[in-house]
XYZ file of C-alpha atoms in Angstrom:
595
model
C 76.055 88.298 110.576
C 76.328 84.499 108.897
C 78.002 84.850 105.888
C 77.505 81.778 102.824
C 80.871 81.873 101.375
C 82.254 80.029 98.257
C 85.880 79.568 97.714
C 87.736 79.394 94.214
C 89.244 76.224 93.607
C 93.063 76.043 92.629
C 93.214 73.862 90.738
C 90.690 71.532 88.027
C 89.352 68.622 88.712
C 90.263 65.648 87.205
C 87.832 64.136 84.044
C 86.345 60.349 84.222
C 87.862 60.565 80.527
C 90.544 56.952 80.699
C 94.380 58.468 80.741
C 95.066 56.874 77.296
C 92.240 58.823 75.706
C 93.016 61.927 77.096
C 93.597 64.738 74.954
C 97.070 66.914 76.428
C 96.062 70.533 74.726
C 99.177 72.183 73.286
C 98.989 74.821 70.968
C 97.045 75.506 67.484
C 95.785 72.952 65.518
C 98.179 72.263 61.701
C 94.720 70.089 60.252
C 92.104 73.085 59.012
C 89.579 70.184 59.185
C 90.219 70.206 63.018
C 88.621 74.213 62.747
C 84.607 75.301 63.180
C 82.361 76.576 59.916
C 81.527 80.069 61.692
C 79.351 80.987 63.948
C 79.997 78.063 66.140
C 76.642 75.912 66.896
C 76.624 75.040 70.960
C 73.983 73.536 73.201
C 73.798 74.618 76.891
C 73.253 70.772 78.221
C 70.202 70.611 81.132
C 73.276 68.721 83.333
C 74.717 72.355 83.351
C 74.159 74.712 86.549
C 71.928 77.873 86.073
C 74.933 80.138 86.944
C 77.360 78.224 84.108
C 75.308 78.509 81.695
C 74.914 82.562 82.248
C 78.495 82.621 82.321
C 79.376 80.450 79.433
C 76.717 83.061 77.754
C 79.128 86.227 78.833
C 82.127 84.059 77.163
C 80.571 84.145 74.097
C 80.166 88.201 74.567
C 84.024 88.287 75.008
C 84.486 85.892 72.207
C 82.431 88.404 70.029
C 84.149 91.475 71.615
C 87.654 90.944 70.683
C 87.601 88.239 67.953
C 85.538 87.225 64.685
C 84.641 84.309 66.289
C 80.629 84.136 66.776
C 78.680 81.366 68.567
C 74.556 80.535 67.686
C 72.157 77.775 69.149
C 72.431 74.803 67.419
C 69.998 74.159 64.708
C 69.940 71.181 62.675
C 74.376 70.874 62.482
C 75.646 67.416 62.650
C 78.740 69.213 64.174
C 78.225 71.416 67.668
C 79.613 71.831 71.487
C 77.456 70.314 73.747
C 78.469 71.949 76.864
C 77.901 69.864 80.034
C 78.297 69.121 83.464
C 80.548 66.015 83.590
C 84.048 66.215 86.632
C 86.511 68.822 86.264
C 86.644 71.693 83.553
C 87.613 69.600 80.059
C 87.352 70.007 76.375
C 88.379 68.322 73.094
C 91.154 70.775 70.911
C 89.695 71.497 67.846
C 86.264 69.788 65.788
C 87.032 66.558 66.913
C 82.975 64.543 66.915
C 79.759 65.255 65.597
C 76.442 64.987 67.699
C 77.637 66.689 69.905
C 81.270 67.262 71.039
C 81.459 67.253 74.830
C 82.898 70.088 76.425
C 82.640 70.074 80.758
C 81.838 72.781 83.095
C 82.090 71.018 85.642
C 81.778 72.169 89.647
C 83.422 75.634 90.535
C 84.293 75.316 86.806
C 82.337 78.252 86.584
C 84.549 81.253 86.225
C 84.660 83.308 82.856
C 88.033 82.656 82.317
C 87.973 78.794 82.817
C 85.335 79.114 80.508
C 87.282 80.725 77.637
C 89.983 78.542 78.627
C 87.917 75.042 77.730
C 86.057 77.034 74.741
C 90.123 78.106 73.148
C 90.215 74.219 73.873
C 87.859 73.412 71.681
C 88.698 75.880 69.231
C 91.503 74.612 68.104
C 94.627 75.906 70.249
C 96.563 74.483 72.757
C 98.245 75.357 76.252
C 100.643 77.616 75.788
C 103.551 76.124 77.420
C 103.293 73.242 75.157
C 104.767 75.123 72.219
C 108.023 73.421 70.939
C 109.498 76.390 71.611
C 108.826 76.986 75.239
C 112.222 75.565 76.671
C 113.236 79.140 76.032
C 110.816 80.964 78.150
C 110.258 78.738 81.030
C 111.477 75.881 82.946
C 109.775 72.391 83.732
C 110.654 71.199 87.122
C 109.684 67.130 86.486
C 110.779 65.861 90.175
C 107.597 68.468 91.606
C 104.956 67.107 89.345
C 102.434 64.473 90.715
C 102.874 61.037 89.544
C 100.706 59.688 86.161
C 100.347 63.513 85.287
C 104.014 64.272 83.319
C 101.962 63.610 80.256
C 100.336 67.180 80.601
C 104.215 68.747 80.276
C 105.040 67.269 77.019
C 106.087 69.458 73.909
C 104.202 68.838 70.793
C 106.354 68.744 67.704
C 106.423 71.645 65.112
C 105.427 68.725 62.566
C 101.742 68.596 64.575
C 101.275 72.502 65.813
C 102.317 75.887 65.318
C 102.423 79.056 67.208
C 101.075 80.673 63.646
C 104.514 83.530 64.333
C 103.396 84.436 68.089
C 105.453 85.088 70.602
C 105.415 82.941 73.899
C 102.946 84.850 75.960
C 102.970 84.325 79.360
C 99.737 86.456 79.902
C 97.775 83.779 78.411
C 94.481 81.911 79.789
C 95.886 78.987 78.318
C 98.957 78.888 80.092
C 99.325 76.756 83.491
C 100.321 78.162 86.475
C 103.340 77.559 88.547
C 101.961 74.975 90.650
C 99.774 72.851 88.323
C 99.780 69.346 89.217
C 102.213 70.187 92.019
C 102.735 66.856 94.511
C 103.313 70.165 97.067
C 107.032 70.416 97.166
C 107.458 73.375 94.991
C 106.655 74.708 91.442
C 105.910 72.988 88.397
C 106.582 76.016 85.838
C 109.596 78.417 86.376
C 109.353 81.460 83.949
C 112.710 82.210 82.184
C 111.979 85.698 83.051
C 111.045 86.268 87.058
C 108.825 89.135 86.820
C 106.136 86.413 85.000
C 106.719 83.544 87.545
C 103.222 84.742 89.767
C 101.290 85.886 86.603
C 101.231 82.559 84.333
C 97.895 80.527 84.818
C 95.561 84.032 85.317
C 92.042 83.042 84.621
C 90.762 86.389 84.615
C 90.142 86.496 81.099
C 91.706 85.620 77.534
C 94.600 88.015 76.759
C 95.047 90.200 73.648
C 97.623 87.735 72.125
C 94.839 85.089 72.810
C 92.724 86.480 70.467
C 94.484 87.587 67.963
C 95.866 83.963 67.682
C 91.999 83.007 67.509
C 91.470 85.509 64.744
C 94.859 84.505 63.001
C 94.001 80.583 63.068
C 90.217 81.735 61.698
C 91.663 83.391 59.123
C 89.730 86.632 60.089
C 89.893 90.304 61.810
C 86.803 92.057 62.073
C 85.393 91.947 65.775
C 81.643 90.499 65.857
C 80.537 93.474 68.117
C 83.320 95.774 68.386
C 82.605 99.232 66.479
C 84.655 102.046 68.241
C 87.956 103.292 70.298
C 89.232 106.441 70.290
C 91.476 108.113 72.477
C 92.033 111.464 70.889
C 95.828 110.807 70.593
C 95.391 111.437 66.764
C 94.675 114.706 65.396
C 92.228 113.304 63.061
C 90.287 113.035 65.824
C 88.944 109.280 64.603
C 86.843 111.209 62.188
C 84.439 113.073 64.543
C 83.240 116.384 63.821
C 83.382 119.777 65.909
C 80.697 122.437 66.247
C 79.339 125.012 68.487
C 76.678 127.341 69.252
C 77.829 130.912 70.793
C 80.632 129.334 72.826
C 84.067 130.564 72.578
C 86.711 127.568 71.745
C 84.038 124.403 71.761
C 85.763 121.470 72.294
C 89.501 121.617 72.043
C 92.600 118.864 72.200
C 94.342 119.096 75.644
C 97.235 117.878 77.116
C 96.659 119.150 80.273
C 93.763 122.171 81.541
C 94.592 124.132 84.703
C 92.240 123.246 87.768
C 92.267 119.770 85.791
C 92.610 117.161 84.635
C 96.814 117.347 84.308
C 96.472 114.248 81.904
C 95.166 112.214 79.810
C 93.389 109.190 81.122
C 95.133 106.940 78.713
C 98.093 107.766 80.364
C 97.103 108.484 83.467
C 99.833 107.718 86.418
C 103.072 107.562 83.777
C 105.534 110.199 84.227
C 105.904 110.829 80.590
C 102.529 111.021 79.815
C 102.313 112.917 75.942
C 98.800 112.102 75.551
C 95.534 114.324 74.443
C 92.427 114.847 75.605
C 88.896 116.290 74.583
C 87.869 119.604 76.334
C 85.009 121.624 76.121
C 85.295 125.272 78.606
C 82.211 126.434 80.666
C 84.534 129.482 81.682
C 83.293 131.777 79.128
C 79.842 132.359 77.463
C 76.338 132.567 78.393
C 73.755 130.070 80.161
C 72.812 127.874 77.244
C 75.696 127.775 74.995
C 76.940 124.318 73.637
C 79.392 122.740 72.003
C 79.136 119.502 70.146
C 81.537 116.426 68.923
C 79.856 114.440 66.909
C 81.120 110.807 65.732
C 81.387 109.433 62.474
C 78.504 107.414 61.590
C 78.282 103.573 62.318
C 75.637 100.978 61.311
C 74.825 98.188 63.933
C 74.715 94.694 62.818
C 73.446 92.621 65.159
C 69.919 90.953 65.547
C 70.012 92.713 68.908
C 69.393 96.843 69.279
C 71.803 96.623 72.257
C 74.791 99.145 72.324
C 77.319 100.285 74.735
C 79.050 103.800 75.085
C 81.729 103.735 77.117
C 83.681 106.879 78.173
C 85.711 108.736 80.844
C 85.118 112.087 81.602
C 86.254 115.195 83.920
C 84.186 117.465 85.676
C 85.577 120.794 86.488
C 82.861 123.294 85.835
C 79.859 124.466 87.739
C 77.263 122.455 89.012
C 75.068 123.291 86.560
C 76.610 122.721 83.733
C 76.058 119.963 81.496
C 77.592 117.008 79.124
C 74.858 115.679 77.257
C 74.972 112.376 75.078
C 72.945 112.404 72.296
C 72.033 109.594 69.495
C 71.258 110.269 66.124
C 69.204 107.824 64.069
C 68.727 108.108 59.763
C 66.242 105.503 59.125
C 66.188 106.325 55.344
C 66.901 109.244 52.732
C 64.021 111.504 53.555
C 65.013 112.698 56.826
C 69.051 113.704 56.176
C 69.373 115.109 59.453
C 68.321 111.869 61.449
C 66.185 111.743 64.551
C 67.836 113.183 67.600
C 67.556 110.944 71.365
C 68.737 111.875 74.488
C 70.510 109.205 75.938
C 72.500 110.023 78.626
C 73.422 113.383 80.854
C 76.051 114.401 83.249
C 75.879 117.467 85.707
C 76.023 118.459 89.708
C 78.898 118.215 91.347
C 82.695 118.602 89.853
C 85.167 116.337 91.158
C 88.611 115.851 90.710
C 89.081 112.397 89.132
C 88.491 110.627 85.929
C 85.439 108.603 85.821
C 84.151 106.074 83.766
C 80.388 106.409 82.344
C 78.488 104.124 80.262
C 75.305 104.588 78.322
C 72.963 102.510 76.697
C 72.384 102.890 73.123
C 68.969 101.014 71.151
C 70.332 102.084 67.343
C 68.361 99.822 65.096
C 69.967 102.004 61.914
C 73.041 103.734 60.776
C 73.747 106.546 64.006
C 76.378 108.703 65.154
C 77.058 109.691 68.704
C 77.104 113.162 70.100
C 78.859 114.362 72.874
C 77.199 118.141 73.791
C 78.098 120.827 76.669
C 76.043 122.894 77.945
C 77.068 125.809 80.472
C 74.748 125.962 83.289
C 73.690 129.335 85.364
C 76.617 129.545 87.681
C 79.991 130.681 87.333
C 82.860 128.416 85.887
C 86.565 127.942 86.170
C 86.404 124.597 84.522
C 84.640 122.739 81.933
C 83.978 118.682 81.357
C 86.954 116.607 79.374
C 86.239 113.438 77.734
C 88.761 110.385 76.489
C 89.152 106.827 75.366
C 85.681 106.356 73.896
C 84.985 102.708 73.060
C 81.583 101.511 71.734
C 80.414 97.884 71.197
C 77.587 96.024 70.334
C 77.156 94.945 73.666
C 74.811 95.667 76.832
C 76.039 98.156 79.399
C 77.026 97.124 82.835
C 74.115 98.160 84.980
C 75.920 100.581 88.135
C 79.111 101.470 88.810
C 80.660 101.855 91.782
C 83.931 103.613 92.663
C 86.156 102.922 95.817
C 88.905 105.596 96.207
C 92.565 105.497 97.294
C 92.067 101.480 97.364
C 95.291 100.439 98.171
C 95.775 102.277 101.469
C 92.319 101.353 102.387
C 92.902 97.807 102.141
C 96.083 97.879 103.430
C 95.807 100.055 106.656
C 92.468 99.102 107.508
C 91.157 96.127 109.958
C 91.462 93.030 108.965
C 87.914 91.987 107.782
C 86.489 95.582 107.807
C 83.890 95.539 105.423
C 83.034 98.281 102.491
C 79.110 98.519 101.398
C 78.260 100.105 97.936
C 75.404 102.302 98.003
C 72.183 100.439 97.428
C 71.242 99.519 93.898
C 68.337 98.089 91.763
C 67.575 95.491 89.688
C 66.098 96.365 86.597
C 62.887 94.973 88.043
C 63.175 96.728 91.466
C 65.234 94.603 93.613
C 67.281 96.074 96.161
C 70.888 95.013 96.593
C 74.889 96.204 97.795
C 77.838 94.803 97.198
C 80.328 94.304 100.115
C 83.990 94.234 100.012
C 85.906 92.523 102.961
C 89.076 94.016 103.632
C 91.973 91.672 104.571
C 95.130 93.697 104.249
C 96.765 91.601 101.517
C 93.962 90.669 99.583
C 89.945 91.033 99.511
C 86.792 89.067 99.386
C 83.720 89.926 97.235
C 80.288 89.344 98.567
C 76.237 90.477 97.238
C 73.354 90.976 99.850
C 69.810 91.533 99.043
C 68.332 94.574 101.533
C 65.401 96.295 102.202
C 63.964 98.864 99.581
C 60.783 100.869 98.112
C 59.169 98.469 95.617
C 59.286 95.366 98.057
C 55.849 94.673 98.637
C 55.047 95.388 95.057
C 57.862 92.658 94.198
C 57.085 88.354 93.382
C 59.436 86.394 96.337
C 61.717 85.172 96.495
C 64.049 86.348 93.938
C 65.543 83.036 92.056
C 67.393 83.110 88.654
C 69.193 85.922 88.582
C 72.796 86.353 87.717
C 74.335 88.902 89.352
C 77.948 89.600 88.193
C 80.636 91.814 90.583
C 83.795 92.755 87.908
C 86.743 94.620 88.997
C 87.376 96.920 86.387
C 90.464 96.786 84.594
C 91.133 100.422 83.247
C 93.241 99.576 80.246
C 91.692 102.591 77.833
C 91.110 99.900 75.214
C 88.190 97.696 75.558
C 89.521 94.858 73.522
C 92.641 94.875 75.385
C 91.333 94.715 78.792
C 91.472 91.773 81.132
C 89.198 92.508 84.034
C 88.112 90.110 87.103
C 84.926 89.324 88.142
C 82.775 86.831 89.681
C 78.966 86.247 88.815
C 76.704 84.323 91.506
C 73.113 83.175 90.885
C 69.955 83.735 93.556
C 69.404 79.553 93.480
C 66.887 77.971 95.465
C 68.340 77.511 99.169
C 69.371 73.700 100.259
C 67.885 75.072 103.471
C 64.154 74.372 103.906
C 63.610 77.138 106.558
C 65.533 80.191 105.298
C 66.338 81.702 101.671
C 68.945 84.433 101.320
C 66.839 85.429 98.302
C 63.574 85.783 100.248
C 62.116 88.996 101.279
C 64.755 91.344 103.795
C 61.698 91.923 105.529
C 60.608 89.207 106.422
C 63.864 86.895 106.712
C 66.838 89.611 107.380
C 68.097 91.735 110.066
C 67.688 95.468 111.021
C 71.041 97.037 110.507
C 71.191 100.586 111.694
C 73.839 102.436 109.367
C 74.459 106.296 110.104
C 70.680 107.832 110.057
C 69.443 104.938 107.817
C 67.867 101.844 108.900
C 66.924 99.138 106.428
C 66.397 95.333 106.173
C 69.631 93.209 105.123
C 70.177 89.215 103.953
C 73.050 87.003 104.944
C 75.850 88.196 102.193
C 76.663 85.471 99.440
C 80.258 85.346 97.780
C 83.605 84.818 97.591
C 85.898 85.077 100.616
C 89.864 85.239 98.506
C 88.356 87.729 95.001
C 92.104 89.006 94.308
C 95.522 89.507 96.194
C 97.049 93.008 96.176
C 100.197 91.170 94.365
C 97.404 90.223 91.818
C 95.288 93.935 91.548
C 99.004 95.371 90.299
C 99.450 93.397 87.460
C 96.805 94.886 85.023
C 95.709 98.291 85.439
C 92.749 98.121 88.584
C 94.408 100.449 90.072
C 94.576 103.890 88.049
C 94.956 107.357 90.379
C 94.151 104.820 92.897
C 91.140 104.484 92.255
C 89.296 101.451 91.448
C 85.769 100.595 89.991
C 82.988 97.723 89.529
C 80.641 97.409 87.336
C 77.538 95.640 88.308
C 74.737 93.766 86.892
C 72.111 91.937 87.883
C 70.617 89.883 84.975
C 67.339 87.603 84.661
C 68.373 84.238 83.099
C 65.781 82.057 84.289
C 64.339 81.112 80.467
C 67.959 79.475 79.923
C 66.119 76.466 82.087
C 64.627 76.117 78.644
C 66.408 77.585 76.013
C 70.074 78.282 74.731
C 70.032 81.980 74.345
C 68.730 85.048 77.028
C 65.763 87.517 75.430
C 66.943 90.724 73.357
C 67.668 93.190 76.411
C 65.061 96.087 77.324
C 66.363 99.379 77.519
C 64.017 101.545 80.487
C 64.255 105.446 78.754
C 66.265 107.337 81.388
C 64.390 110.758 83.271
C 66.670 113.355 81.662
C 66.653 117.350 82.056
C 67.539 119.781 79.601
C 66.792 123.295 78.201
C 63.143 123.625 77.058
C 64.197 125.973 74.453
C 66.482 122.802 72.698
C 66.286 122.875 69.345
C 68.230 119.859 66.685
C 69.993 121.961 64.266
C 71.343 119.179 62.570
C 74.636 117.172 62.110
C 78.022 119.360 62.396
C 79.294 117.708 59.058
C 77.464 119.050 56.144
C 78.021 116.092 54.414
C 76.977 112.362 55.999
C 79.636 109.640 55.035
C 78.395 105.834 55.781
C 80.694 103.973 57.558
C 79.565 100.479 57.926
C 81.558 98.023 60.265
């Protein structure tokens, strides 16, 4: 099978900007007329590729996610980014034009993290090991760097920056890597401390020190889209409220429950794990019993309905049994008790791991979440535990797919043995997998179309879409995680007789796989997606387990505009008892808690 593979670049590209004008980024701007009025006008230039401006778009999502920093089309400001397609990945630091201040996404520029990086840029802060103060943390090996470029290792005086009372953080996006502007005879950058020497210059995403430095230097710490995190280690229990109906013990706080889980997820892998849990028993009772845990109740604030739950659970009961997710909506004082949806469900099999589970929430008013068990028909020894809950104002990744005991797979398997995720669909109908090629020391990522049921029912071939592949990283905190992933859009072949985004079933090959046969496309990706030395640093590997989430996103109008459509939210076929009736909130008193 012909593979179209794309490798990640190394290093940036140079700009056509002359040497003497320049700008060397160092650290946060001292002039407050150097930072944006808030939210920041852009404009997604027509130079730009289809699949940068999609991920410039998810940028902004992370921007909104873990800072107070908010982006909007540009209206009528004399002051916005125009961000363009010019050489290399560039930006001005700080408000530095108006009509439009240029910032380049360039080619293979591309990358969500190159794209914070140039958008930190041009919000005022500089590369990290520019502080005054970085002789102490790392080294700057002069005779290794490329003639013309020393320029780039300069310090910038405490009398033109400041690190605003951070410490030097070698985690961030900002910081170069070892061998930036290398002439090839050894590092640039040697870290004070060796344990950080193959982890500066990560562009998998902005780091929590990142942004709180961004939220420092805005003088603000309320997320944009941010609402929720709880992991249960509190006895407060982040406000939620218990109640049941007929079961014995509802939901309790665990440290452990025998037949499982023996921990927390939080803490899952440490040795002195003293974390809690959420668990609900199945063991006792009769068929039809719940128990509910009910959140404290949040407003949205957004122009977009669009929310995310985001949750791991345990399994341990019968097959039958049941964790429900419910929404509850008060649209205004005459109903008290809200309006009840059903928004998500987990039952069949138990397993024997933690699993993440995400589900789409369309609140337009002030809500709570509800987390219900049911016990099924069957016997139990178990029950379903829940932990780190984190809700946003964002849109849910669209599949999930876990790969157990990773490590050993990738390192005892053949080199270039390939792993296929089930088959998945668009929102539209589109049939896809994701492959993983296995090359003992690291792995590539590649997306297929294939054969599936709506095909002939479907418009071909399938252009503009964004599908984006991201390596989960488990930290339990959503604002602290730094995960890796790759996004690649279904563009218009160069190739006048073949398409990998045509029809499987008309331009792909049969591949016979166990007692299935189906249509399958040329695969699409990237050949070097992470290193093992790389997938231990953050936390993508947790019971050894790892998981990506997957999405495959229409962003065809941004040929024409600067923003995607409100998402649409497809109600989900969900079974429960007939015989369910709302008997209102567990707290007999509703407390607004707007965020």
């Amino acid at each position: 099978m012909s593979l179209a593979v794309s490798a990640i670049p190394t290093c940036f590209k140079r700009t056509t900007t002359p040497r003497h004008k320049r700008r060397v980024p160092r650290n946060t701007v001292l002039n407050k007329d150097k930072l944006w009025d808030l939210p920041v006008p852009y404009v997604l230039d027509e130079t730009l590729a289809l699949n940068a401006k999609g991920i410039i778009l998810q940028a902004f999502e992370q921007f909104r996610l873990k800072s107070c920093v908010n982006f909007k089309p540009r209206g009528s400001e004399y002051h916005f980014i125009s961000a363009q397609k010019n050489r290399g990945c560039s930006s001005h630091v700080g408000r530095s034009s108006k009509y439009g201040q240029p910032l380049s996404i360039g080619n293979y520029c591309d990358h969500i993290g190159i794209v914070e990086h140039e958008f930190l840029h041009a919000l005022g802060i500089w590369h990290e090991q520019s502080r005054y103060d970085r002789d102490e943390y790392v080294t700057i090996v002069w005779k290794n760097i490329r003639r013309g470029h020393e320029r780039n290792f300069v310090k910038v005086s405490p009398h033109y920056s400041t690190t605003l009372g951070f410490p030097y953080d070698y985690s961030s996006v900002l910081h170069y890597s070892e061998t930036s502007f290398s002439k090839g005879e050894g590092p640039t950058i040697i870290t004070k401390q060796p344990e950080y020497q193959k982890i500066i210059g990560q562009r998998l995403e902005m780091s929590p020190q990142d942004a709180l430095m961004l939220n420092k230097l805005y003088g603000c710490k309320k997320s944009i889209s941010f609402m929720e995190h709880c992991n249960f280690d509190n006895q407060r229990l982040c406000g939620m409220s218990r109640c049941t109906k007929s079961f014995v013990g509802g939901w309790k706080r665990r440290k452990t429950v025998i037949g499982g889980p023996y921990s927390d997820f939080t803490n899952l892998g440490k040795t002195d794990s003293t974390g809690f849990f959420m668990h609900a028993s199945t063991a006792s009772g009769q068929e039809g019993d719940t128990a509910r845990l009910e959140s404290r109740e949040m407003t949205p604030s957004r122009k977009c309905s669009v929310q995310c739950l985001q949750f791991y659970y345990y399994h341990s009961g019968n097959e039958s049994d049941q964790l429900n997710v419910w929404m509850r909506v008060y649209r205004d004082e005459r109903n008290p008790n809200g309006t009840l949806h059903h928004m998500g469900q987990i039952t069949g099999s138990p397993g024997s791991h933690w699993m993440p589970y995400h589900v789409p929430l369309t609140a337009t008013k002030t809500f709570q979440v509800e987390f219900e068990v049911r016990k099924g028909a069957g016997q139990s020894t178990g029950g379903f535990s829940i932990d780190d809950i984190n809700l946003s104002e964002t849109e849910c990744p669209h599949h999930t797919w876990q790969i157990k005991d990773f490590e050993n797979l990738l390192t005892t398997s053949d080199i270039n043995t390939v792993v296929y995720s089930p088959r998945y669909y668009s929102p539209e109908g589109y049939a896809y997998q994701i492959a993983i090629y296995l090359r003992e020391m690291l792995f590539g990522v590649y997306v297929r179309l294939v054969s599936g049921k709506y095909d002939d029912q479907l418009q071909w071939p399938y252009h503009h879409r964004q599908v984006t592949i991201q390596l989960l990283d488990q930290n339990p905190h959503t604002q602290q995680r730094m995960s890796k992933q790759i996004s690649i859009t279904t563009e218009p072949s160069l190739q006048d007789d073949y398409d990998s985004w045509n029809n499987p079933r008309k331009v792909g090959m049969l591949e016979n796989r166990g007692d299935k046969s189906f249509y399958v496309n040329p695969a699409v990706g990237y050949l070097k997606f992470l290193t093992l030395t790389q997938l231990k640093h953050r936390e993508f590997l947790k019971g050894g387990n790892i998981f990506f989430l997957i999405t495959m996103q229409d962003i065809s109008s941004l040929h024409f505009n600067n923003s995607l459509p409100c998402p649409k939210w497809s109600p989900q076929n969900l079974i429960i008892n007939p015989n369910n009736r709302d008997e209102g909130p567990c707290a007999t008193k509703r407390t607004l808690c707007v965020y």
